CSV table of C-alpha atoms in Angstrom, one decimal:
chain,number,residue,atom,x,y,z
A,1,UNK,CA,0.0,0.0,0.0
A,2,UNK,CA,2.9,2.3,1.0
A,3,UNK,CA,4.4,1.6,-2.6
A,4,UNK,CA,1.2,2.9,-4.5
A,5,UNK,CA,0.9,6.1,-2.7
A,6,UNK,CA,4.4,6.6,-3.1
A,7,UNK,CA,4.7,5.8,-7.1
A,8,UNK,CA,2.5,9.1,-8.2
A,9,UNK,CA,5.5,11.1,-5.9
A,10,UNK,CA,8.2,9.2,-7.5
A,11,UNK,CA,6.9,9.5,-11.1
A,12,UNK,CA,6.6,13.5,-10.7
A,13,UNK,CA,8.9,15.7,-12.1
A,14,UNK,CA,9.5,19.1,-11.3
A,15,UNK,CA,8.7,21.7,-14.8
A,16,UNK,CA,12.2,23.6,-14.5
A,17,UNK,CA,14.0,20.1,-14.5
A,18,UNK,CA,11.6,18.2,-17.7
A,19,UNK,CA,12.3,21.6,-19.4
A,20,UNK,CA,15.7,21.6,-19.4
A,21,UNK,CA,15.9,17.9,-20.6
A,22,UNK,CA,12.9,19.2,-23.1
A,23,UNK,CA,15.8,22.1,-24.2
A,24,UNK,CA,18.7,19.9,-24.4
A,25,UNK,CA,16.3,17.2,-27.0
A,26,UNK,CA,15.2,20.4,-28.8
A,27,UNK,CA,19.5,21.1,-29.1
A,28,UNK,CA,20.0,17.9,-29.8
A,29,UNK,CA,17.6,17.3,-32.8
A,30,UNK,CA,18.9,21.3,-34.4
A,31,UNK,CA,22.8,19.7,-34.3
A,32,UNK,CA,21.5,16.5,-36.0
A,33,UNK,CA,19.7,17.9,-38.9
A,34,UNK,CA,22.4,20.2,-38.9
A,35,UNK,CA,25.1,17.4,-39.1
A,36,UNK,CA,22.8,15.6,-41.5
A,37,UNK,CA,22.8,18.1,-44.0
A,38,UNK,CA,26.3,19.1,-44.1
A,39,UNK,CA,28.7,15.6,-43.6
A,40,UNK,CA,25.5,13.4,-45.9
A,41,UNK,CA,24.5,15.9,-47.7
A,42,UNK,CA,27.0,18.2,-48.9
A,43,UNK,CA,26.7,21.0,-46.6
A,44,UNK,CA,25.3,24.8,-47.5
A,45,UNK,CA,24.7,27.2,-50.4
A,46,UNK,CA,22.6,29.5,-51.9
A,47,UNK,CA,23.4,29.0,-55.3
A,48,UNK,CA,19.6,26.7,-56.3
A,49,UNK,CA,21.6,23.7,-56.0
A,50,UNK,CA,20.7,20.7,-53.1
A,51,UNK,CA,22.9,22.4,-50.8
A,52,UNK,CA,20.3,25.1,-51.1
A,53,UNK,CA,17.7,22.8,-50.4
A,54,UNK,CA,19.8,21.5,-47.3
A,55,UNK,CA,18.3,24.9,-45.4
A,56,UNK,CA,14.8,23.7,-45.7
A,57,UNK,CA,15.0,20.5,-43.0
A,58,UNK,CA,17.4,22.6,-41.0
A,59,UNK,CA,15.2,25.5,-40.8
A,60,UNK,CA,11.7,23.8,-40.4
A,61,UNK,CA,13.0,21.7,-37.3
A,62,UNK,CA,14.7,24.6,-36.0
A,63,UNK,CA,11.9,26.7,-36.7
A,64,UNK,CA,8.4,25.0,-37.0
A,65,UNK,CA,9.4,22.5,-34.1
A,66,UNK,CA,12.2,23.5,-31.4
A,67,UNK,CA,11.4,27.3,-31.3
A,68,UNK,CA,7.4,26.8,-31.8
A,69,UNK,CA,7.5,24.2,-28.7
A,70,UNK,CA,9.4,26.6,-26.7
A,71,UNK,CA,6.9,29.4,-27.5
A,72,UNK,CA,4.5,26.9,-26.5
A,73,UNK,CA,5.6,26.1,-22.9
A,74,UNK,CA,6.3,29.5,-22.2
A,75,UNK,CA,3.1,30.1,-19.8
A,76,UNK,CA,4.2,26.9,-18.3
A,77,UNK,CA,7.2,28.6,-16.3
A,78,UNK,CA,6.1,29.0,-12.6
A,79,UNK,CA,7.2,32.6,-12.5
A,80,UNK,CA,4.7,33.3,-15.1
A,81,UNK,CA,1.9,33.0,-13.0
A,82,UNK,CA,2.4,35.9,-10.7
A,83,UNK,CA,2.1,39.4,-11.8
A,84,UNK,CA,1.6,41.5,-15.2
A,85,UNK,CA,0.5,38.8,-18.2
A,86,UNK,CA,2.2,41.2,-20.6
A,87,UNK,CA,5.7,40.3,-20.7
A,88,UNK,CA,5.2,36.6,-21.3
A,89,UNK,CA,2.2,37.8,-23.9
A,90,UNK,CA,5.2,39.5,-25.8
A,91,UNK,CA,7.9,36.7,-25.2
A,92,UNK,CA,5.5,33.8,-26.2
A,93,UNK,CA,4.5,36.2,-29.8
A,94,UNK,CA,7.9,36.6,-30.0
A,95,UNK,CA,9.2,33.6,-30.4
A,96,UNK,CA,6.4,31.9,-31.9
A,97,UNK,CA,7.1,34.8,-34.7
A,98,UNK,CA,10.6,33.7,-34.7
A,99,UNK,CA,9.4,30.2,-35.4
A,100,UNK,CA,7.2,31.6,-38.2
A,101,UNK,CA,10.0,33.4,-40.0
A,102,UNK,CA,12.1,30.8,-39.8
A,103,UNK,CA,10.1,28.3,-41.2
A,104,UNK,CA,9.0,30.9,-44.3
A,105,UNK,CA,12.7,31.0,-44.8
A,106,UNK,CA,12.5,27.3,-45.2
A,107,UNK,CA,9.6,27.1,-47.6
A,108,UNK,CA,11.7,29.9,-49.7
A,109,UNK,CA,14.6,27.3,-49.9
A,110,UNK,CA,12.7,24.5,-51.4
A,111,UNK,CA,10.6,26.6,-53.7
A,112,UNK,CA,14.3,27.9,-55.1
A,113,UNK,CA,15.7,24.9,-55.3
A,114,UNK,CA,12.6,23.4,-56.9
A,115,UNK,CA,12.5,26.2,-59.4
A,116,UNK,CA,16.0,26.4,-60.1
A,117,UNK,CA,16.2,22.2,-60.7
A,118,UNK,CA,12.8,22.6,-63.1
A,119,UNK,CA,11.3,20.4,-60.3
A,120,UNK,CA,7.3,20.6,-59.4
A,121,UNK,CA,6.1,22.2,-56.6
A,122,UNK,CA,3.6,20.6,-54.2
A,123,UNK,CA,2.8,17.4,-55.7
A,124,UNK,CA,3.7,14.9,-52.7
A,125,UNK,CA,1.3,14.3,-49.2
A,126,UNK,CA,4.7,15.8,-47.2
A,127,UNK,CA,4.5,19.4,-49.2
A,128,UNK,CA,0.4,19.4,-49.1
A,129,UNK,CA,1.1,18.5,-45.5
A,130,UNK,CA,3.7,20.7,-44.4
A,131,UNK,CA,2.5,24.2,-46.3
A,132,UNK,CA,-1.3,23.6,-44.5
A,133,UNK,CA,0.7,23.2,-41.4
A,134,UNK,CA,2.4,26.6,-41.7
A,135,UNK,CA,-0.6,28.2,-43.1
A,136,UNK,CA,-2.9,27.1,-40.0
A,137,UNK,CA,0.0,28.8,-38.1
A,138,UNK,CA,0.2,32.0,-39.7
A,139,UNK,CA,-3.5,32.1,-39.0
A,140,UNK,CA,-3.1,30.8,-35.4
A,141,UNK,CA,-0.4,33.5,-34.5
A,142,UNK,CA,-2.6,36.4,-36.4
A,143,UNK,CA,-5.6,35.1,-34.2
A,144,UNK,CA,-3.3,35.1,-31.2
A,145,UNK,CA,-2.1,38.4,-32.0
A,146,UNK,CA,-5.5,40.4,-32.1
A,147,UNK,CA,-6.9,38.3,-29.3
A,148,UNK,CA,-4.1,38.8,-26.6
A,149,UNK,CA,-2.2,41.4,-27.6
A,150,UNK,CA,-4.1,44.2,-29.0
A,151,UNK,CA,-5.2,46.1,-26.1
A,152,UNK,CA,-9.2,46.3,-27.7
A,153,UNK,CA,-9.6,42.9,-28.0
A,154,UNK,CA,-12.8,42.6,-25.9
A,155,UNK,CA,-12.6,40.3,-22.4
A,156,UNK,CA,-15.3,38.2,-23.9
A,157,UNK,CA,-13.4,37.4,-27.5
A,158,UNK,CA,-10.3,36.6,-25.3
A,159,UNK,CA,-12.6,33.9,-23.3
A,160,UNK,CA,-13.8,32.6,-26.3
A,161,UNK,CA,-11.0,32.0,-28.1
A,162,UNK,CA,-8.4,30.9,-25.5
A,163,UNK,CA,-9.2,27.1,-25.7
A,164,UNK,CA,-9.1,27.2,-29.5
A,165,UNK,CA,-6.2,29.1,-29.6
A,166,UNK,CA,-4.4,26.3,-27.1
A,167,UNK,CA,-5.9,23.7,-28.6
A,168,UNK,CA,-4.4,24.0,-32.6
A,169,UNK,CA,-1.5,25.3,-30.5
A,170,UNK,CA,-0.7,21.4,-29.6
A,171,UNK,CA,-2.2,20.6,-33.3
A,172,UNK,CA,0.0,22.6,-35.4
A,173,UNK,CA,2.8,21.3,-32.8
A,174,UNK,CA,2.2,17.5,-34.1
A,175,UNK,CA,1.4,18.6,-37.3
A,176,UNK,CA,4.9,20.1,-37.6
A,177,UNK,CA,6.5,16.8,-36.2
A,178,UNK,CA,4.7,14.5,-38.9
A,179,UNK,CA,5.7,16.9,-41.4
A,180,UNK,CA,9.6,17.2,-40.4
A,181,UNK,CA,9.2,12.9,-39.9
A,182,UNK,CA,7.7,12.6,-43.5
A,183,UNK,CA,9.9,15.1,-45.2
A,184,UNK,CA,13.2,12.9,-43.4
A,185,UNK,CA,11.8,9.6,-45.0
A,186,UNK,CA,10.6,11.6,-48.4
A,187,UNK,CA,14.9,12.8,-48.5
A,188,UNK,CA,16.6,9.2,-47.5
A,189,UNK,CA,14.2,7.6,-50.6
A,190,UNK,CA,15.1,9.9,-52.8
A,191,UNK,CA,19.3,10.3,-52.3
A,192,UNK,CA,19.6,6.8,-51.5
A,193,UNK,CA,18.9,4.9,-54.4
A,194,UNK,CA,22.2,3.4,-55.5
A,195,UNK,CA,23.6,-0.5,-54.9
A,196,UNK,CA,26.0,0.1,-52.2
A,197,UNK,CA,23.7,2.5,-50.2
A,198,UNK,CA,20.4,2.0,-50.7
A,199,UNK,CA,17.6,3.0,-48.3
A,200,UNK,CA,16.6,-1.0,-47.6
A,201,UNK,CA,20.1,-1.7,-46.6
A,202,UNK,CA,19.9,1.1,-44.0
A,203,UNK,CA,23.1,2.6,-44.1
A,204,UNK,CA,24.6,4.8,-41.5
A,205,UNK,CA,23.0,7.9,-43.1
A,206,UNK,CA,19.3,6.5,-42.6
A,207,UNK,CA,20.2,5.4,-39.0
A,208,UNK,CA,21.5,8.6,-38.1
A,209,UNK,CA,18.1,10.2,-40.5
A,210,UNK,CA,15.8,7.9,-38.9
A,211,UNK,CA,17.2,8.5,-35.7
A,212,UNK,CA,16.0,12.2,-35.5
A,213,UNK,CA,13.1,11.6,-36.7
A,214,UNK,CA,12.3,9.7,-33.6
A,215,UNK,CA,13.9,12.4,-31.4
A,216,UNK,CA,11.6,14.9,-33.1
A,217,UNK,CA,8.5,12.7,-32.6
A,218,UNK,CA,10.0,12.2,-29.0
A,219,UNK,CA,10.2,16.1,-28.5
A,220,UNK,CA,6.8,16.8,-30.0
A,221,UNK,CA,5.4,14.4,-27.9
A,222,UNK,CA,6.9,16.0,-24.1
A,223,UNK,CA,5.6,19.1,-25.4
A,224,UNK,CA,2.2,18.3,-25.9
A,225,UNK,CA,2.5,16.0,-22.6
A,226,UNK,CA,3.5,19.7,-20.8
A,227,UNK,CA,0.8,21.2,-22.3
A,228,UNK,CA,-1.7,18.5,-21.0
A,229,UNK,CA,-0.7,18.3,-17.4
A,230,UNK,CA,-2.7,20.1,-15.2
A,231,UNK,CA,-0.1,21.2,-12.5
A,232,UNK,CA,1.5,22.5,-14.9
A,233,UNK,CA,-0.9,25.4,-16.2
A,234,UNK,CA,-1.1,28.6,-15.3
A,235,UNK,CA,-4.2,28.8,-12.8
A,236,UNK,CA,-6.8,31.4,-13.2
A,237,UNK,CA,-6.3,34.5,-12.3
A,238,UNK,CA,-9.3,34.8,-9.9
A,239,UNK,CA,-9.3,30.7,-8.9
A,240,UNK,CA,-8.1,30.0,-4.9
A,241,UNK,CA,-4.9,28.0,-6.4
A,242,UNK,CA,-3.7,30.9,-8.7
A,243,UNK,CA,-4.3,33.4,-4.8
A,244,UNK,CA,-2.3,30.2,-3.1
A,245,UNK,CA,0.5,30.9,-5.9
A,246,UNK,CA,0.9,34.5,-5.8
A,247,UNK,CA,1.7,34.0,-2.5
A,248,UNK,CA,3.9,31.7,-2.4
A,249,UNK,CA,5.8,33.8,-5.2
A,250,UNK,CA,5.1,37.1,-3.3
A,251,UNK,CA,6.9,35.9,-0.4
């Protein structure tokens, strides 16, 4: 008996700890595609050639994952739960805006490469995929934007439109992760074709390819968890635990 009311103790984690871990995966999966691209794939350019093309994974994991999770779990910090909203209002716009240029730099790379290699545009479920994943996020952040941060937005809109805005928050989140996943697989079919490395025979390069897709599937998946757990969200502002909080915070 003493073991089962022990176990839910054991099995909690503090937020500041998991989000540091959360950080370090996020790192983690940025140097990979990073390493990908530049030791498998040739490395870097601008010039319309694949190396040009090698921005678009790096900037859409980068961008449309790590930076859009982080901008996620922003009103998950304790100290966000004390005093004015509008810091962490501007931080989480911030760097979900980040995210959004970042990933618009992306979608330029593969439409130049495309273009420049006479190669269609948008013909595969990965490209249909990924471009309604990023426009459902420039729609999100525009929604977010006159909801929270205009000062007019009426306290009844705000109300309204908070538990859609969280919910396709945690959507466009996953939606980004099976888009990154299926654009990794899309890449190792079509650049490993030959005898002595083809995809089938797995060759280092689609164990180190496969391997971050799994670590981006495994990121996407603590975010949303973070997002989920009650403890872990900012209490309402007029609710006995968000009082019980300030406190505590206040001193």
């Amino acid at each position: 008996r003493r073991c089962h009311h022990r176990s839910p103790a054991m099995l909690d984690v503090p937020f500041l700890p998991f989000s540091a871990f959360l950080g370090a995966l996020g790192l983690l999966c940025v140097a990979m595609v990073g390493t990908w691209c530049q030791h498998w794939r040739g490395g870097f350019s601008l010039d319309g050639s694949s190396r040009t093309f090698n921005w678009h994974p790096v900037l859409m994991v980068t961008g449309l994952v790590v930076l859009y999770g982080a901008a996620a779990l922003v009103y998950r910090i304790p100290h966000t739960w004390s005093g004015p909203k509008l810091p962490w209002k501007v931080l989480h716009g911030s760097l979900a805006l980040g995210a959004f240029v970042l990933t618009v730099l992306g979608l330029a790379a593969v439409f130049c490469f495309h273009n420049s290699q006479g190669t269609p545009n948008m013909y595969s479920l990965h490209s249909w995929m990924g471009l309604a994943t990023v426009l459902l996020f420039s729609c999100q952040w525009a929604a977010g934007f006159g909801a929270f941060l205009l000062p007019w937005a009426p306290t009844w809109l705000r109300a309204l439109y908070k538990p859609i805005h969280v919910f396709f928050g945690s959507t466009i989140l996953m939606l980004s992760v099976a888009s990154c996943m299926s654009g990794i697989n899309e890449k190792l079919f079509f650049s490993l074709k030959n005898g002595t490395m083809a995809y089938k025979l797995l060759p280092a390069e689609a164990v180190f390819a496969n391997t971050l897709g799994l670590l981006i599937l495994i990121f996407g998946v603590l975010v949303v968890a973070a997002l989920a757990r009650p403890s872990w969200k900012r209490p309402d502002s007029d609710s006995p635990d968000s009082r019980q909080v300030q406190d505590a915070l206040g001193g």
